[in-house]
mmCIF file of C-alpha atoms in Angstrom:
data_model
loop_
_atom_site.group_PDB
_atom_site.id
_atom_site.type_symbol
_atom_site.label_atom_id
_atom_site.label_comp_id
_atom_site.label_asym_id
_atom_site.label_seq_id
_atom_site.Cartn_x
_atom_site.Cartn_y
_atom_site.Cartn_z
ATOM 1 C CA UNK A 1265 0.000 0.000 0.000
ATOM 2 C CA UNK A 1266 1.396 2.973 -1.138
ATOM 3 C CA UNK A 1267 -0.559 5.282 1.107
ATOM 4 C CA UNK A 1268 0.174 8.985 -0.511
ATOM 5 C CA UNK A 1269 2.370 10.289 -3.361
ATOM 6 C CA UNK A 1270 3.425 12.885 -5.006
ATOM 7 C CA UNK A 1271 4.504 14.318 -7.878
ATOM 8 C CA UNK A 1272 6.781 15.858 -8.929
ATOM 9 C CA UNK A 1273 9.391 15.378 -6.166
ATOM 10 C CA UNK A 1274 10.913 18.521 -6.792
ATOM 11 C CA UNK A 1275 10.903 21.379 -9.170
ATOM 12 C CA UNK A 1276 12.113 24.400 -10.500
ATOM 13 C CA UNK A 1277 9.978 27.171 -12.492
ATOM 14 C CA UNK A 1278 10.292 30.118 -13.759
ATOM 15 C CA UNK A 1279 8.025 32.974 -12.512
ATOM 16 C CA UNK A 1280 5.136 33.490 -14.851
ATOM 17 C CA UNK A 1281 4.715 29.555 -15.387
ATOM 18 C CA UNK A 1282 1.334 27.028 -14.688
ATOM 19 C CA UNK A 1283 2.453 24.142 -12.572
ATOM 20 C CA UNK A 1284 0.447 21.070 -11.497
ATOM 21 C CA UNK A 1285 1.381 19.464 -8.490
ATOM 22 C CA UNK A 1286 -0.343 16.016 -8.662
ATOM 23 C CA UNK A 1287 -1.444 14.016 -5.060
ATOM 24 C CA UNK A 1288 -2.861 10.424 -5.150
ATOM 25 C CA UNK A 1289 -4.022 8.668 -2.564
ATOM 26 C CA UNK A 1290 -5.044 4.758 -2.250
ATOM 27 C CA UNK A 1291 -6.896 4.999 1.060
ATOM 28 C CA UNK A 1292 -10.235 5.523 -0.280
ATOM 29 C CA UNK A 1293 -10.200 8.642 2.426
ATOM 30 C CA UNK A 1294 -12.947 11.189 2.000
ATOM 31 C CA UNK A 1295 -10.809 14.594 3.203
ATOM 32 C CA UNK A 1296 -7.896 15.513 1.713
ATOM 33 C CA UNK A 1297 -5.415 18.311 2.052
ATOM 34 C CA UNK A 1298 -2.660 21.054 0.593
ATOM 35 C CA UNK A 1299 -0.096 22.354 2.792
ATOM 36 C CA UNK A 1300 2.314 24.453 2.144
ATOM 37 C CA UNK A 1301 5.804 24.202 4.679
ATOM 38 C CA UNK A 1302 8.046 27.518 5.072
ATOM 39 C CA UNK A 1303 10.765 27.958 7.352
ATOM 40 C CA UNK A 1304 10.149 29.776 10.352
ATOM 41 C CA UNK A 1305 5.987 29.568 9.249
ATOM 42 C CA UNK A 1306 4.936 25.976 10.150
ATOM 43 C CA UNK A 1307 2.698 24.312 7.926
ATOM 44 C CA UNK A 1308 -0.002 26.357 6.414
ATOM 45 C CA UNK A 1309 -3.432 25.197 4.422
ATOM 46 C CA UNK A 1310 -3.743 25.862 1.770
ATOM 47 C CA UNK A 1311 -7.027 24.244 -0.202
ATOM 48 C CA UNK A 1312 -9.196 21.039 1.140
ATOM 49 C CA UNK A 1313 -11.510 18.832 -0.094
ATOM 50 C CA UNK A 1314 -14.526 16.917 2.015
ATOM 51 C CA UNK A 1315 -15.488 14.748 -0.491
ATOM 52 C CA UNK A 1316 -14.840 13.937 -4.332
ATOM 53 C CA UNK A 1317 -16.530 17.087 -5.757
ATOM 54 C CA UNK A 1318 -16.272 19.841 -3.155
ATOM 55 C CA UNK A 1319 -13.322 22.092 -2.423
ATOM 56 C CA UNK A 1320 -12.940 25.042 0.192
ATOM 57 C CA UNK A 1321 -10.335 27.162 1.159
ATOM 58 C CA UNK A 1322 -7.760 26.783 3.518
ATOM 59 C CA UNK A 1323 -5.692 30.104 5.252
ATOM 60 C CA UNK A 1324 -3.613 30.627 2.408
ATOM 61 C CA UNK A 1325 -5.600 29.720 -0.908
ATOM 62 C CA UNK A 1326 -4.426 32.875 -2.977
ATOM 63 C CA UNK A 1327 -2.643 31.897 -6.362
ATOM 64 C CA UNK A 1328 -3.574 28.259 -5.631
ATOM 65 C CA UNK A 1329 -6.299 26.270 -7.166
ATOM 66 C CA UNK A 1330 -7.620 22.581 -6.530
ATOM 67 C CA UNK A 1331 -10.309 20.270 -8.307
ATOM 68 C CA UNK A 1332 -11.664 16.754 -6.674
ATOM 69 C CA UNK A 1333 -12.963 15.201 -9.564
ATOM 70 C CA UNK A 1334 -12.651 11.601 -7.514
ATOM 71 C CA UNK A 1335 -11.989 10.043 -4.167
ATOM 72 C CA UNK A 1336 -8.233 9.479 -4.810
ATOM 73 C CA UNK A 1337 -6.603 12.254 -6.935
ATOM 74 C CA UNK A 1338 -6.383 16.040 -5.561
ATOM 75 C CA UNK A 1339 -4.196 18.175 -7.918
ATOM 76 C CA UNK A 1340 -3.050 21.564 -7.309
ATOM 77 C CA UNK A 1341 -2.386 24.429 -9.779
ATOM 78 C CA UNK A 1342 -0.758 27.235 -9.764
ATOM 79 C CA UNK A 1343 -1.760 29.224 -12.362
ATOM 80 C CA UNK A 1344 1.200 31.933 -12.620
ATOM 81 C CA UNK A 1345 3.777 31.184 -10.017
ATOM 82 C CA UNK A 1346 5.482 34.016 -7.947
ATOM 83 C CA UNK A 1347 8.697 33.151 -6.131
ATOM 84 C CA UNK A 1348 6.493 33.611 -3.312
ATOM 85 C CA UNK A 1349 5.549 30.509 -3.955
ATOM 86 C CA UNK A 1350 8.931 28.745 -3.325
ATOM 87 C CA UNK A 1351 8.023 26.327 -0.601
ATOM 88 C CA UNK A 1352 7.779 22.460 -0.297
ATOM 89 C CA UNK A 1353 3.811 21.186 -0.439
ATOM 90 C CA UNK A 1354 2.738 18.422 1.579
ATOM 91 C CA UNK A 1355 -0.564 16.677 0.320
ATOM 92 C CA UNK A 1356 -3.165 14.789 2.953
ATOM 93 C CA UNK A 1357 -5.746 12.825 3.538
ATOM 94 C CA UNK A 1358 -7.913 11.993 6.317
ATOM 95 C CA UNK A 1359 -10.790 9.494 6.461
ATOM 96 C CA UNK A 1360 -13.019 12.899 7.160
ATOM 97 C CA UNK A 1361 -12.750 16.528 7.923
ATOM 98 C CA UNK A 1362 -13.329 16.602 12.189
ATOM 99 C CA UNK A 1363 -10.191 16.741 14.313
ATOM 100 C CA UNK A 1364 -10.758 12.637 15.685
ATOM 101 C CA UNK A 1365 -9.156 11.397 12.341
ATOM 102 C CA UNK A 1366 -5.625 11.376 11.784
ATOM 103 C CA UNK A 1367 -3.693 12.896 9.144
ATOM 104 C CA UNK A 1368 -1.734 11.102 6.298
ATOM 105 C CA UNK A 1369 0.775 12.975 5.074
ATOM 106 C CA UNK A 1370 2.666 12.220 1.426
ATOM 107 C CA UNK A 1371 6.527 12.615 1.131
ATOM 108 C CA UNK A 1372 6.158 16.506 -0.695
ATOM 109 C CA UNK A 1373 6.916 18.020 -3.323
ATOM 110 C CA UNK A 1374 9.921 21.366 -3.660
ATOM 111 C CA UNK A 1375 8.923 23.870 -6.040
ATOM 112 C CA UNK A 1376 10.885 26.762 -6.768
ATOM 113 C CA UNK A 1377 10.023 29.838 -8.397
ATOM 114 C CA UNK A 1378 12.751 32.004 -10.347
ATOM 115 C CA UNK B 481 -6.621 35.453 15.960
ATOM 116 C CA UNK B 482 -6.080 31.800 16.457
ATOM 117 C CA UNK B 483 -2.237 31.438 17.705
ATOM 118 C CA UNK B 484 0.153 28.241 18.292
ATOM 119 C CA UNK B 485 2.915 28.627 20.453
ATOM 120 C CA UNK B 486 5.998 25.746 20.266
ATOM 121 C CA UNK B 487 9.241 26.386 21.961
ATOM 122 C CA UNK B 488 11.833 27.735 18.897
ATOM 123 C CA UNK B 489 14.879 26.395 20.281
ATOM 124 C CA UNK B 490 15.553 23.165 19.708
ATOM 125 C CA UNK B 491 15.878 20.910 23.119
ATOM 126 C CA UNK B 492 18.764 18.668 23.434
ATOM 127 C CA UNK B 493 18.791 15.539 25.743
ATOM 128 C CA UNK B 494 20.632 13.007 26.797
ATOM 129 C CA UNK B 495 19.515 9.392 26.066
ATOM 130 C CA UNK B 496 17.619 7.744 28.434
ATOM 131 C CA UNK B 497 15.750 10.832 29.670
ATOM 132 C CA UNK B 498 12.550 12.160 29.416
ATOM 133 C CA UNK B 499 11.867 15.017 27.104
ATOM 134 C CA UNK B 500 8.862 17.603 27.591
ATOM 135 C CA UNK B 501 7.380 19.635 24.884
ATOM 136 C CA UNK B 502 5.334 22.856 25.090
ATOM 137 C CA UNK B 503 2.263 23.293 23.341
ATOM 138 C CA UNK B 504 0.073 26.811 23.755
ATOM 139 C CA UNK B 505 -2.331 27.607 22.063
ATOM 140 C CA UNK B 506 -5.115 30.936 22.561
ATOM 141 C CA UNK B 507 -7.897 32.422 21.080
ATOM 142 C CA UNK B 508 -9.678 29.291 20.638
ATOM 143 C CA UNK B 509 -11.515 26.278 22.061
ATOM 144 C CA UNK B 510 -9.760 22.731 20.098
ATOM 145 C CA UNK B 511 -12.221 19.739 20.760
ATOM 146 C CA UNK B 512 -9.167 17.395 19.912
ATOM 147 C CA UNK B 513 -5.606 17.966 19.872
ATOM 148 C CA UNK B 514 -2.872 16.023 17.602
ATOM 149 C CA UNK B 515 0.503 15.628 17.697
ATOM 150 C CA UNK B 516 2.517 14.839 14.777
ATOM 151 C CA UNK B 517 6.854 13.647 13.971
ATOM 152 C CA UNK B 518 8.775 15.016 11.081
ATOM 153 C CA UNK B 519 11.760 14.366 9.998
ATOM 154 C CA UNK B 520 14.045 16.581 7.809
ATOM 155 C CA UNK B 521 13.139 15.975 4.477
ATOM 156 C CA UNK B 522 9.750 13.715 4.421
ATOM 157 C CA UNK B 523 6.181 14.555 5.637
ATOM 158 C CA UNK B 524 5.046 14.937 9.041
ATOM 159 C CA UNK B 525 3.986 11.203 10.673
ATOM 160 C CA UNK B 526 1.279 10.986 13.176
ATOM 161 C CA UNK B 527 1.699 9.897 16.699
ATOM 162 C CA UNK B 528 -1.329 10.810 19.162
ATOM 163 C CA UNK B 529 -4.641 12.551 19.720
ATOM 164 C CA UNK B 530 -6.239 13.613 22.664
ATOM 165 C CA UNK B 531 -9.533 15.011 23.023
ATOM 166 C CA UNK B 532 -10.794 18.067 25.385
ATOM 167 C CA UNK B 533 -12.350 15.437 27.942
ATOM 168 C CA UNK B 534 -8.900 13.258 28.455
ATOM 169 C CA UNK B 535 -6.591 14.405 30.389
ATOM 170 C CA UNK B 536 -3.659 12.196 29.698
ATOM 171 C CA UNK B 537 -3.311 10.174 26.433
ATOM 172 C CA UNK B 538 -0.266 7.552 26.372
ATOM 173 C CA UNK B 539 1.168 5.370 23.431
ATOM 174 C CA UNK B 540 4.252 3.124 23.629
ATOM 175 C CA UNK B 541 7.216 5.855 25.342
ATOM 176 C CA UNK B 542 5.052 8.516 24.566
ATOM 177 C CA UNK B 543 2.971 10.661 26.704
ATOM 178 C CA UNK B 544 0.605 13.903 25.928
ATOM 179 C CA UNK B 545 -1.419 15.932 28.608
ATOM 180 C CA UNK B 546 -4.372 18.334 27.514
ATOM 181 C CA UNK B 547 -5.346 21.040 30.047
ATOM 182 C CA UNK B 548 -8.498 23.113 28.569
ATOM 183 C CA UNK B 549 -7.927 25.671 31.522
ATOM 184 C CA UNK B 550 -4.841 26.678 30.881
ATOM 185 C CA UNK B 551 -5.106 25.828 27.201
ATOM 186 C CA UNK B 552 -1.766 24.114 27.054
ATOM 187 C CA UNK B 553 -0.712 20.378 25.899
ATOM 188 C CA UNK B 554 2.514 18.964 26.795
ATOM 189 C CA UNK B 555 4.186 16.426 25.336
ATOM 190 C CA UNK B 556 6.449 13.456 26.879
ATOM 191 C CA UNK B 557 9.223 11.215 25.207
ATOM 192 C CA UNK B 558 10.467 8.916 28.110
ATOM 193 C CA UNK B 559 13.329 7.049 27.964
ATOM 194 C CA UNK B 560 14.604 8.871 25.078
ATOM 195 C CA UNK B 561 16.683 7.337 22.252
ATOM 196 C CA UNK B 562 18.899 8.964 19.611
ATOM 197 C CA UNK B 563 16.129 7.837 17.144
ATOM 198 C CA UNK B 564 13.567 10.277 19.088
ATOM 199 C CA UNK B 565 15.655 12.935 17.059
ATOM 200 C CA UNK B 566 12.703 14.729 14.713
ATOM 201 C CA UNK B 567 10.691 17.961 15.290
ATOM 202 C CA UNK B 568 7.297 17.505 16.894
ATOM 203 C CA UNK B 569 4.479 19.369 15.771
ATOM 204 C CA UNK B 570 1.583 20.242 17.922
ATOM 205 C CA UNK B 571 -1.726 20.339 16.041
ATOM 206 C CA UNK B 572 -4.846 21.717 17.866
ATOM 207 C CA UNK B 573 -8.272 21.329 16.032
ATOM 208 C CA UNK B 574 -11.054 23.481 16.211
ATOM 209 C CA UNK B 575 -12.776 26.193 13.788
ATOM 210 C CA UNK B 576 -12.877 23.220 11.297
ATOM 211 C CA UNK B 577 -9.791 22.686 10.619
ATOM 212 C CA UNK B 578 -6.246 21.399 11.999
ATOM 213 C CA UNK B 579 -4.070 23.804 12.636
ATOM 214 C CA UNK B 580 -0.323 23.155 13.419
ATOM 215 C CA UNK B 581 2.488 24.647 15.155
ATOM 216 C CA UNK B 582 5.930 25.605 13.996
ATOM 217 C CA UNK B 583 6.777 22.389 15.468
ATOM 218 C CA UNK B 584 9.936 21.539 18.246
ATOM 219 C CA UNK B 585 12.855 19.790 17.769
ATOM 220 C CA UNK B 586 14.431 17.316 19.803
ATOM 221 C CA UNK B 587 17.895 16.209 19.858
ATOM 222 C CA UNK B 588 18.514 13.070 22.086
ATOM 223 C CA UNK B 589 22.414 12.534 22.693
ATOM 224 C CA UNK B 590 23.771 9.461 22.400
#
């Protein structure tokens, strides 16, 4: 069981550029997550999903955009990256949204923005 | 606001002790509280969750207390080992959402 991946595991983009971070998950969870990771910041959300079809945003959703078109996949574009952006992105799932279920966490993905 | 508090500085111990971690949080109620390992490089691993009505949560060498009152959780590694060595992250929920800290690190000493 693979749990959570990512993809790519790292990249680098020049400013300007649409980027697709893909997330998979083979958990059959209903919840899953975008984080984004900066030093001295913790771990930040940025998009979530309930269930395959509905999306809200997280604290940080500006420049970021997410689409659950079915229970495993949860990809996240960015439509015109900023080196703002620069970060490493952690993707999650949870078997629902409340605070009893655990997180999964995938390995993450390092983008950065020239 | 909703705020997090972790200790910044990184706590080094020797092996075999027991290493406490600070969790404060303010501005907000968390029905369940979760605490999470990450090591450099890979996603953050779960460990424990407590909820608002427990008091004391335990698991293996590990050890979390949750005081509503003084809206504080603190976090126990007894009988550290050099493997212990990660950053903890503290990760209240409430509002709908998890919410974590900047995380802790330990560094047991061989």
């Amino acid at each position: 069981i693979a749990g959570i991946t990512q993809a790519p595991t790292s990249q680098i983009l020049a400013a300007g550029r649409r980027m697709t971070l893909r997330c998979t998950q083979d958990m059959r969870h209903n919840a899953m997550y975008w984080y984004r990771q900066d030093l001295g910041l913790g771990l930040r959300l940025i998009h979530y999903s309930n269930t395959a079809g509905t999306t809200g945003k997280g604290e940080v959703p500006d420049g970021y955009s997410v689409s659950r078109a079915n229970t495993d996949d949860f990809p996240l574009t960015l439509a015109s990256a900023v080196p703002s952006q620069t970060s490493v992105y952690f993707c999650a799932s949870s078997e629902g949204l409340a605070g009893g279920h655990e997180q999964f966490f995938g390995p993450g993905t390092r983008l950065t923005v020239l | 606001s909703q705020k997090i508090e972790q200790n910044s500085e990184a706590l080094n111990i020797q092996e075999g002790k027991t290493a406490t971690l600070t969790c404060n949080y303010t501005n907000y109620s968390p029905a369940y509280l979760q605490w999470y390992r990450q090591d450099p490089g890979r996603g953050p691993v779960f460990l424990l969750l407590i909820r608002e009505n427990e008091k004391e949560k335990r698991k293996e060498r590990l050890k979390v207390t949750f005081d509503t009152t003084l809206k504080q959780s603190l976090f126990h590694i007894t009988a550290s080992q050099p493997a212990d060595s990660a950053t903890y992250l503290c990760a209240p929920y409430g509002n709908n959402r998890l919410a974590f800290g900047k995380g802790n690190q330990v560094v047991v000493i061989p």
